[in-house]
PDB file of C-alpha atoms and ligand atoms in Angstrom:
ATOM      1  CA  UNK E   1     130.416  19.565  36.186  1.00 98.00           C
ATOM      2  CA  UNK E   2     132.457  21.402  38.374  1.00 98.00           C
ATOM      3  CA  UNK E   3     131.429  23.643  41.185  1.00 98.00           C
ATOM      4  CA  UNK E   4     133.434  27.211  41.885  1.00 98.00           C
ATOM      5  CA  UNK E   5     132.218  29.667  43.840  1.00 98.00           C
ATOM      6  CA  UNK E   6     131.857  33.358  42.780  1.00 98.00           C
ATOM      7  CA  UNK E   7     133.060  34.922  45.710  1.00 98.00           C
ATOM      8  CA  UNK E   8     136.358  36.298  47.076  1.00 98.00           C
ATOM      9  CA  UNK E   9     135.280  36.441  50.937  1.00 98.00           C
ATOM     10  CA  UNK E  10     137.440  34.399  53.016  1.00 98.00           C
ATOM     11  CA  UNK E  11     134.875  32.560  55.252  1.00 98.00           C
ATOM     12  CA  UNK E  12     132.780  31.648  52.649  1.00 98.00           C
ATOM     13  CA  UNK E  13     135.937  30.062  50.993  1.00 98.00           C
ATOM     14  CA  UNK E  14     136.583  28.470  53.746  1.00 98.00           C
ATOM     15  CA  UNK E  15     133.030  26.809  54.500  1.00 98.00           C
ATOM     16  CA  UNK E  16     133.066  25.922  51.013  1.00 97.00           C
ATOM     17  CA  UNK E  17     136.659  24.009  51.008  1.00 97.00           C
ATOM     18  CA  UNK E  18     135.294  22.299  54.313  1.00 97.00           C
ATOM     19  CA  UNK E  19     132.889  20.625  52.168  1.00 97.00           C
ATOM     20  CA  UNK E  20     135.035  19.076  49.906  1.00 97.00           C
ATOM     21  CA  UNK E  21     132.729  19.980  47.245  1.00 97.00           C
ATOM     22  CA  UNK E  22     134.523  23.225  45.575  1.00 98.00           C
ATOM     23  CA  UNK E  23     136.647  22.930  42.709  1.00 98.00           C
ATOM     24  CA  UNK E  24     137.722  26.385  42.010  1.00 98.00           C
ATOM     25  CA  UNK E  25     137.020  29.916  42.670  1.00 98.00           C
ATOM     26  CA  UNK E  26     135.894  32.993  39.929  1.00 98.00           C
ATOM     27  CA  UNK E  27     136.363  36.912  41.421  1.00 98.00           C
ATOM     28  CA  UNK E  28     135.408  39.747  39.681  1.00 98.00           C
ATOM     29  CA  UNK E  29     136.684  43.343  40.378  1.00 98.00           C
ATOM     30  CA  UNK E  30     133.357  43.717  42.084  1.00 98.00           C
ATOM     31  CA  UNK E  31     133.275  40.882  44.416  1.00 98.00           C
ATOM     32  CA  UNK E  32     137.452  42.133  45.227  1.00 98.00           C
ATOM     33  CA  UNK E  33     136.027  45.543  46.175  1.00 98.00           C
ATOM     34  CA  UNK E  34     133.241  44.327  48.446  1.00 98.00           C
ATOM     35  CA  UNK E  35     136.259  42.660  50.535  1.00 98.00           C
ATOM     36  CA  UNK E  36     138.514  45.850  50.978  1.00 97.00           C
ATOM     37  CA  UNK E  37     141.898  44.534  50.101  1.00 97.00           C
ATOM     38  CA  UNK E  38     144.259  45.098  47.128  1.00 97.00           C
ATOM     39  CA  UNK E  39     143.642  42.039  44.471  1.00 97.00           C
ATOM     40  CA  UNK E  40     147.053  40.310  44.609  1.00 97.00           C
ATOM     41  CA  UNK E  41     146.783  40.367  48.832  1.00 98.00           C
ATOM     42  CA  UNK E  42     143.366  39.384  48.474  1.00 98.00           C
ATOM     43  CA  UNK E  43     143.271  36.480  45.676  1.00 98.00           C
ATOM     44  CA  UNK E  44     146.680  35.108  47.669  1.00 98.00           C
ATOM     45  CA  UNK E  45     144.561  34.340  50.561  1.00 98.00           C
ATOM     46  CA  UNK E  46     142.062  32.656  48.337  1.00 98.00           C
ATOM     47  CA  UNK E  47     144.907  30.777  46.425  1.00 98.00           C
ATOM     48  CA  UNK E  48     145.590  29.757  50.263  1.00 97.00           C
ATOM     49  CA  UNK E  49     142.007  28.181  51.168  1.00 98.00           C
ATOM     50  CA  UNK E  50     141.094  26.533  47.425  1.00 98.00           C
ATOM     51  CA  UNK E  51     143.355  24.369  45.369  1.00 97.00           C
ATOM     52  CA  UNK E  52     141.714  24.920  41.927  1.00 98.00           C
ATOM     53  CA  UNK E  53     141.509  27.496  39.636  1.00 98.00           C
ATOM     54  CA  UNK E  54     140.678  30.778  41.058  1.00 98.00           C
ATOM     55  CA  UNK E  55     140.331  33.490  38.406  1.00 98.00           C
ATOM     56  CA  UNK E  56     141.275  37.385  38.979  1.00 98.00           C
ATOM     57  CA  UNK E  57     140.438  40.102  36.758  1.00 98.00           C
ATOM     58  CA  UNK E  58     142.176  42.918  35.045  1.00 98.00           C
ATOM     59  CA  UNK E  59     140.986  46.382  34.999  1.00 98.00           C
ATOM     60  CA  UNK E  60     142.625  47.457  32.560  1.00 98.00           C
ATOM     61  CA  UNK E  61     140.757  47.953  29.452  1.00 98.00           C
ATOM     62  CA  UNK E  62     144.054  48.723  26.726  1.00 98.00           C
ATOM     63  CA  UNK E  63     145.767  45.765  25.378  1.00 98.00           C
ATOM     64  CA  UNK E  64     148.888  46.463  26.752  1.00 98.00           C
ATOM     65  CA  UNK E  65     147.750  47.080  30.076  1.00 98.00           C
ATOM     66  CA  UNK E  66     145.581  44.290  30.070  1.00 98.00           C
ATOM     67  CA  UNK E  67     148.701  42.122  29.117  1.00 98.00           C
ATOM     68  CA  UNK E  68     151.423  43.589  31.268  1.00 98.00           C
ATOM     69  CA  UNK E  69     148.178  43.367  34.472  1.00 98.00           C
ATOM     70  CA  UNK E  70     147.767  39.556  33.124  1.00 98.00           C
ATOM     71  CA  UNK E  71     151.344  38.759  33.436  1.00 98.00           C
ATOM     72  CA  UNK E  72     151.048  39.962  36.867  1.00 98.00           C
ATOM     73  CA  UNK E  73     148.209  38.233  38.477  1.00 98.00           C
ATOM     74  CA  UNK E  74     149.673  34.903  36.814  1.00 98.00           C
ATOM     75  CA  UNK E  75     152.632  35.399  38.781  1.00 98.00           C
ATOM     76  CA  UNK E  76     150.856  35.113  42.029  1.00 98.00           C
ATOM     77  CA  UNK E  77     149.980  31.137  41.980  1.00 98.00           C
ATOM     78  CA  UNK E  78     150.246  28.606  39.542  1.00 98.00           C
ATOM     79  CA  UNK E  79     146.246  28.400  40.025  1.00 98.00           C
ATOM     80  CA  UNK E  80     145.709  32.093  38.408  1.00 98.00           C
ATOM     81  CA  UNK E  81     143.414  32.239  35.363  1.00 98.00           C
ATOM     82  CA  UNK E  82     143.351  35.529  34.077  1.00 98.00           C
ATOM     83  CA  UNK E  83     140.338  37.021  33.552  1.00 98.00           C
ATOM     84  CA  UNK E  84     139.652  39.294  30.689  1.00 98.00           C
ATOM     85  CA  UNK E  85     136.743  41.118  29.322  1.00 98.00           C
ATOM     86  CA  UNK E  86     134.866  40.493  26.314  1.00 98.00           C
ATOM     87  CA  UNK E  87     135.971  43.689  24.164  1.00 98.00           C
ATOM     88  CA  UNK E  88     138.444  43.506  21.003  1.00 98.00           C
ATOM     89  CA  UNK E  89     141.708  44.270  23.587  1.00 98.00           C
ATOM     90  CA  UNK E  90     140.054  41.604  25.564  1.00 98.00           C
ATOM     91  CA  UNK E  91     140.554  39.402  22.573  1.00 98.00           C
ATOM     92  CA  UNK E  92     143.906  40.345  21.387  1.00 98.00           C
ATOM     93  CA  UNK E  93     144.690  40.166  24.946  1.00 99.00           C
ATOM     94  CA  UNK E  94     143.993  36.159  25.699  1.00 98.00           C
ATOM     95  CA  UNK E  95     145.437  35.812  22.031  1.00 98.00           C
ATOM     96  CA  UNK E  96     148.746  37.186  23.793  1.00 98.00           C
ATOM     97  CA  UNK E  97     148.505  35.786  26.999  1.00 98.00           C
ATOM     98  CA  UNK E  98     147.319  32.522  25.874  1.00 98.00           C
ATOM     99  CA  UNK E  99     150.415  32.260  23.622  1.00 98.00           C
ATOM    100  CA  UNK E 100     152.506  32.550  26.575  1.00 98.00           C
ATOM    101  CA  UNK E 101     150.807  29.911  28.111  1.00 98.00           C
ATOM    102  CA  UNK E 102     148.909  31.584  30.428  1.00 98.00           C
ATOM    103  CA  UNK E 103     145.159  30.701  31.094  1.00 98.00           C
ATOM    104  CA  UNK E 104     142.459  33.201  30.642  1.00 98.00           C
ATOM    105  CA  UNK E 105     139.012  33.074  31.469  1.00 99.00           C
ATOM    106  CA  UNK E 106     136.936  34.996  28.749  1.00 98.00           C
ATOM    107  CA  UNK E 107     134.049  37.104  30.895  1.00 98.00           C
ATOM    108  CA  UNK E 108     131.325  38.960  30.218  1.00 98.00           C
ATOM    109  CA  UNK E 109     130.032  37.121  27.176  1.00 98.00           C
ATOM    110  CA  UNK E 110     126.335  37.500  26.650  1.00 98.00           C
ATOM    111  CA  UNK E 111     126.389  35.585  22.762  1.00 98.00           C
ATOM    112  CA  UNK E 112     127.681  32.642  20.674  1.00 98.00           C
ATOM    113  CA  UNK E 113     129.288  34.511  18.369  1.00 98.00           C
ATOM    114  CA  UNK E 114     131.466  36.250  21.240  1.00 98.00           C
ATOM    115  CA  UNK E 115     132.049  32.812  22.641  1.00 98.00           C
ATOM    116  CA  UNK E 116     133.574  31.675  19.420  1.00 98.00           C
ATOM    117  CA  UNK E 117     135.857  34.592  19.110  1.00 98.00           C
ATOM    118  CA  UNK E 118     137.552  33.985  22.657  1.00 98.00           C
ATOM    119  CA  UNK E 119     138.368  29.730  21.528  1.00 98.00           C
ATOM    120  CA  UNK E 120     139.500  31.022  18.360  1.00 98.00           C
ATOM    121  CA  UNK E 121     141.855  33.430  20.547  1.00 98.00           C
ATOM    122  CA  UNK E 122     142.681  30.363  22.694  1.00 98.00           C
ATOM    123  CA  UNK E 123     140.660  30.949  25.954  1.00 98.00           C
ATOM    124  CA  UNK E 124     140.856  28.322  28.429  1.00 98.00           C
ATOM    125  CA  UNK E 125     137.590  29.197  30.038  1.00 99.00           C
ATOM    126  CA  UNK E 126     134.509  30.735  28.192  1.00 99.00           C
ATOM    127  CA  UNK E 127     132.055  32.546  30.973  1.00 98.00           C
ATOM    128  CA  UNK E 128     128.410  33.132  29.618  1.00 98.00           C
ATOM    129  CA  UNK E 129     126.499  35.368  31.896  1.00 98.00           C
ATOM    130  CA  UNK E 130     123.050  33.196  32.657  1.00 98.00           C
ATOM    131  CA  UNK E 131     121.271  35.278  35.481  1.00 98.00           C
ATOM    132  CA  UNK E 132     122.137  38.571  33.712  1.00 98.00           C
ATOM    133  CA  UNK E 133     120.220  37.064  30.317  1.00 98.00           C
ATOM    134  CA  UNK E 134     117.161  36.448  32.309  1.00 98.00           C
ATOM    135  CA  UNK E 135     117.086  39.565  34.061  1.00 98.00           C
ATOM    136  CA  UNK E 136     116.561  41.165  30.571  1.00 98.00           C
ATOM    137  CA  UNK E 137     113.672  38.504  30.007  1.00 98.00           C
ATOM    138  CA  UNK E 138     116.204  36.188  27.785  1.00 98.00           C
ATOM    139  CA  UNK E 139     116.606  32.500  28.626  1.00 98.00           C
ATOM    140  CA  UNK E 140     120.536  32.617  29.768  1.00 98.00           C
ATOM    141  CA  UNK E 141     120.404  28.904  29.327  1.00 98.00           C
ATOM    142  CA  UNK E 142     119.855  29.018  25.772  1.00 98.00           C
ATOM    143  CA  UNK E 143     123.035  30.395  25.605  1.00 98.00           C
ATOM    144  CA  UNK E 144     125.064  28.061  27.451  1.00 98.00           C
ATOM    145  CA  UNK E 145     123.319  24.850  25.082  1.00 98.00           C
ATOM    146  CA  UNK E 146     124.267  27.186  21.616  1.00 98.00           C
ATOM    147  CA  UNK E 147     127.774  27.410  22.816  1.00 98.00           C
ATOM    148  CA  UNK E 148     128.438  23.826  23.791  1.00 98.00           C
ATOM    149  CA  UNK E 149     127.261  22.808  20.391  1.00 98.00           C
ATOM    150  CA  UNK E 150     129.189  25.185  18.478  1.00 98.00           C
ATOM    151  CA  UNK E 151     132.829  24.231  20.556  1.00 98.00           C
ATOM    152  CA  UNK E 152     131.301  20.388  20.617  1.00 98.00           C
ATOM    153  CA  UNK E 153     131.420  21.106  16.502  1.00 98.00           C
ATOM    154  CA  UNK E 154     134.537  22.382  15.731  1.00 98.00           C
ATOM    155  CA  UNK E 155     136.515  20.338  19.105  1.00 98.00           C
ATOM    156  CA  UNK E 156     137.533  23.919  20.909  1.00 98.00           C
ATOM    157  CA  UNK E 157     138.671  22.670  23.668  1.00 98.00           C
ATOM    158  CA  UNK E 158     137.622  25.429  25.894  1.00 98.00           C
ATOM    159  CA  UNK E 159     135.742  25.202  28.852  1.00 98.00           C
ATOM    160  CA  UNK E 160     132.215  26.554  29.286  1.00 99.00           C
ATOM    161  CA  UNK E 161     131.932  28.018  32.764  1.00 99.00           C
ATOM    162  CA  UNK E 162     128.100  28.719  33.462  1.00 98.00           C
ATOM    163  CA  UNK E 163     127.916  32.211  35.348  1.00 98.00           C
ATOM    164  CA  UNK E 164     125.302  34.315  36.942  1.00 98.00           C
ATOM    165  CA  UNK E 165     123.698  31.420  37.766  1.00 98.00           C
ATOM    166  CA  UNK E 166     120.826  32.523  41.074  1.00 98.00           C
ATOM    167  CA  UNK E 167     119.230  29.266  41.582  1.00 98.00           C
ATOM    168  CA  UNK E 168     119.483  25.243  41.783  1.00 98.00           C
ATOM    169  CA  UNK E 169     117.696  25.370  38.415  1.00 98.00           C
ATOM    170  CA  UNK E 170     120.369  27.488  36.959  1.00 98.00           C
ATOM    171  CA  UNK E 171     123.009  24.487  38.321  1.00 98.00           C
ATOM    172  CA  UNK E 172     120.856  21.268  37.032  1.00 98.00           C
ATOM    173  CA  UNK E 173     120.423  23.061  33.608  1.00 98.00           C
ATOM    174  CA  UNK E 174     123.870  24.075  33.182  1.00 98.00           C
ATOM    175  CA  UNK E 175     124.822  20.720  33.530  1.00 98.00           C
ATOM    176  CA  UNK E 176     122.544  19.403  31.138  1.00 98.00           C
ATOM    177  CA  UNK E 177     123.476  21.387  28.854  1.00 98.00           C
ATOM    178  CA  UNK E 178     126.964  20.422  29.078  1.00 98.00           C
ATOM    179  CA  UNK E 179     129.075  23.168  30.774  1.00 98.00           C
ATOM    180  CA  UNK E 180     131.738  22.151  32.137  1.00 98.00           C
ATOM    181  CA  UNK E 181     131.510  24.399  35.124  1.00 99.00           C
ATOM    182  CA  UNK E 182     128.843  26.057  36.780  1.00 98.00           C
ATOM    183  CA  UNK E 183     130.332  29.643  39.398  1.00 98.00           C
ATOM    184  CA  UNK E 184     127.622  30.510  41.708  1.00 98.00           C
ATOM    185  CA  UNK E 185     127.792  32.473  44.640  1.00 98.00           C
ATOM    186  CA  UNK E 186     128.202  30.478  48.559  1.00 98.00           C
ATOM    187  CA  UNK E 187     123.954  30.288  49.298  1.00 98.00           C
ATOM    188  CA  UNK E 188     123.464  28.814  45.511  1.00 98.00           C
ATOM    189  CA  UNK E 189     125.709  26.148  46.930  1.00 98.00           C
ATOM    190  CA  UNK E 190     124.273  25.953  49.994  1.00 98.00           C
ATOM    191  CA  UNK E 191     120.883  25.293  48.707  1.00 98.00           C
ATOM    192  CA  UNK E 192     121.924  22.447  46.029  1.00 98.00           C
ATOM    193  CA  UNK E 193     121.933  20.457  49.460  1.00 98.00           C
ATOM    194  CA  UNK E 194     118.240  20.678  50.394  1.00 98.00           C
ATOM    195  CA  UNK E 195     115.189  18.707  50.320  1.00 98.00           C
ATOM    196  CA  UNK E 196     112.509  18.992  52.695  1.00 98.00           C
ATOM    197  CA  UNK E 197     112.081  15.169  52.055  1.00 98.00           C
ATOM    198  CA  UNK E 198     115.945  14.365  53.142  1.00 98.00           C
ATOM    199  CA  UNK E 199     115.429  16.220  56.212  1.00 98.00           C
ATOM    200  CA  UNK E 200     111.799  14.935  57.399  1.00 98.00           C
ATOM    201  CA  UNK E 201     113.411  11.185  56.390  1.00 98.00           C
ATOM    202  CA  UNK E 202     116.159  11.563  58.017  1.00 98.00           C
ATOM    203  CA  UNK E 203     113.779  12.491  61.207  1.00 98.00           C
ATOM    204  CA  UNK E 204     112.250   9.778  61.100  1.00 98.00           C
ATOM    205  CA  UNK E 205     114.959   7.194  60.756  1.00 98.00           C
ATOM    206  CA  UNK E 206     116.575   8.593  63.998  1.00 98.00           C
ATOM    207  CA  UNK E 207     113.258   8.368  65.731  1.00 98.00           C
ATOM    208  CA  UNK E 208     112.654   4.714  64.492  1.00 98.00           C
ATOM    209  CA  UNK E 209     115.904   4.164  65.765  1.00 97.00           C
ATOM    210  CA  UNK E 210     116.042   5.627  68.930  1.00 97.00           C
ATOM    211  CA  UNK E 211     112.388   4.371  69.647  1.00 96.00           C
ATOM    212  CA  UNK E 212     114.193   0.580  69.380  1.00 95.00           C
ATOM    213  CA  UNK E 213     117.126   0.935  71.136  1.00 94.00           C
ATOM    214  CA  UNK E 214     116.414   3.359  73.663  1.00 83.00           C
ATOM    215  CA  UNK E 215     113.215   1.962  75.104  1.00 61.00           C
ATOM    216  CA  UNK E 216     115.630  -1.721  75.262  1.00 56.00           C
ATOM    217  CA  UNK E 217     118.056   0.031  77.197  1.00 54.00           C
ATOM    218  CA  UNK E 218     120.936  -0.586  74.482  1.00 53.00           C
TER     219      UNK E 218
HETATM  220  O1  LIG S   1     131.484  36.650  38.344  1.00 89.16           O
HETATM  221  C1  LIG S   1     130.708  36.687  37.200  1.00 89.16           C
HETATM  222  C2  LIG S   1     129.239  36.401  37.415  1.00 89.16           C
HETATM  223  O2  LIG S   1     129.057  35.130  37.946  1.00 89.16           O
HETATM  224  C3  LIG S   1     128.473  37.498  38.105  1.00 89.16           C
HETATM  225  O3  LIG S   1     127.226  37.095  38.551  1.00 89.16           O
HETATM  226  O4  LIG S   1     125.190  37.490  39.900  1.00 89.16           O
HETATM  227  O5  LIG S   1     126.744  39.404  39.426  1.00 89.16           O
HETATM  228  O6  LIG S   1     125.315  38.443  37.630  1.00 89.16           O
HETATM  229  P1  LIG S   1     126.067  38.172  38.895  1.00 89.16           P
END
């Protein structure tokens, strides 16, 4: 499964491409607002610190305006997925834009049956909302496993990207289920390194080893 992160602030980019571990980047107009700079400045940074797909969001909410805004943000790296809501211009939209061979990334999509309208419109990426289904006291994963069996089914050949996800849980089930990439935000990534037994192990192998070969002089 691939790894993005769900964040358009620079130095968490940046830690993240240091890893070596990030394969793309999702934005949404909220996470662009929280870092103060117009959307095409801002996502041509992040197009600058991540080479993968980094998604960026219309606001526009009429077909036309979400098309002509598509055709925009496409223009600003050959990495752009355009990202379009989940309402009937969202639809018609990817229909359009995916025609012109443009990629779109499907959001907001909290059922199956919405997931199957955006492959039938020819979606490159699919992204089901997991944290937000649990917050209502759904299981988001269920969600992710119903649409990977439907596209699995028919061949769609669109890609599941597992959102909202809050926890390592949310990662390890994701990719159990089959999506084919899990967007999380920069401490979800951070903690898919930990184990308190890695760390206390690792203690003791460097105190082993320093017991040996410092006490010998070597
Ligand atoms: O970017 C879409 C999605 O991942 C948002 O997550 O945590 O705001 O529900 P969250």
């Amino acid at each position: 499964m691939k790894i993005f992160l769900d964040t358009a602030n620079l130095d968490e980019l940046r830690r993240g491409a240091d890893w070596g571990i990030v394969d793309g980047v999702t934005t949404n107009p909220s996470l662009i607002a929280k870092e103060g700079r117009p959307i095409e400045e801002q996502i041509a940074r992040i197009c600058d610190i991540i080479d993968g797909d980094i998604s960026a969001e219309v606001v526009a909410t009429e077909y036309e305006h979400m098309v002509s805004e598509g055709r925009k943000l496409a223009k600003i790296h050959k990495h752009i997925v355009v990202k379009l809501p989940l309402i009937r211009d969202g639809i018609k939209a990817c229909k359009t834009l995916s025609g012109e061979g443009i990629r779109t990334n499907v959001t907001l999509c909290f059922t199956a049956a919405q997931a199957l309208l955006a492959a039938k419109a020819g979606a490159y990426i699919i992204s089901p909302f997991v944290g937000r289904l649990d917050d209502i006291g759904l299981t988001g994963m269920d969600l992710i496993r119903s649409i990977a069996k439907i596209y699995s089914n028919y061949g769609f050949k669109t890609q599941i990207l597992s959102a909202s996800l809050r926890s390592t849980l949310h990662v390890v089930e994701s990719a159990e289920a089959g999506a084919h990439i899990g967007t999380m935000p920069f401490k979800v990534v951070d903690m898919l390194f930990n184990h308190p037994l890695t760390d206390k192990g690792l203690e003791q192998f460097l105190k082993d080893h320093a017991k040996a070969f410092q006490s010998s002089g070597q």
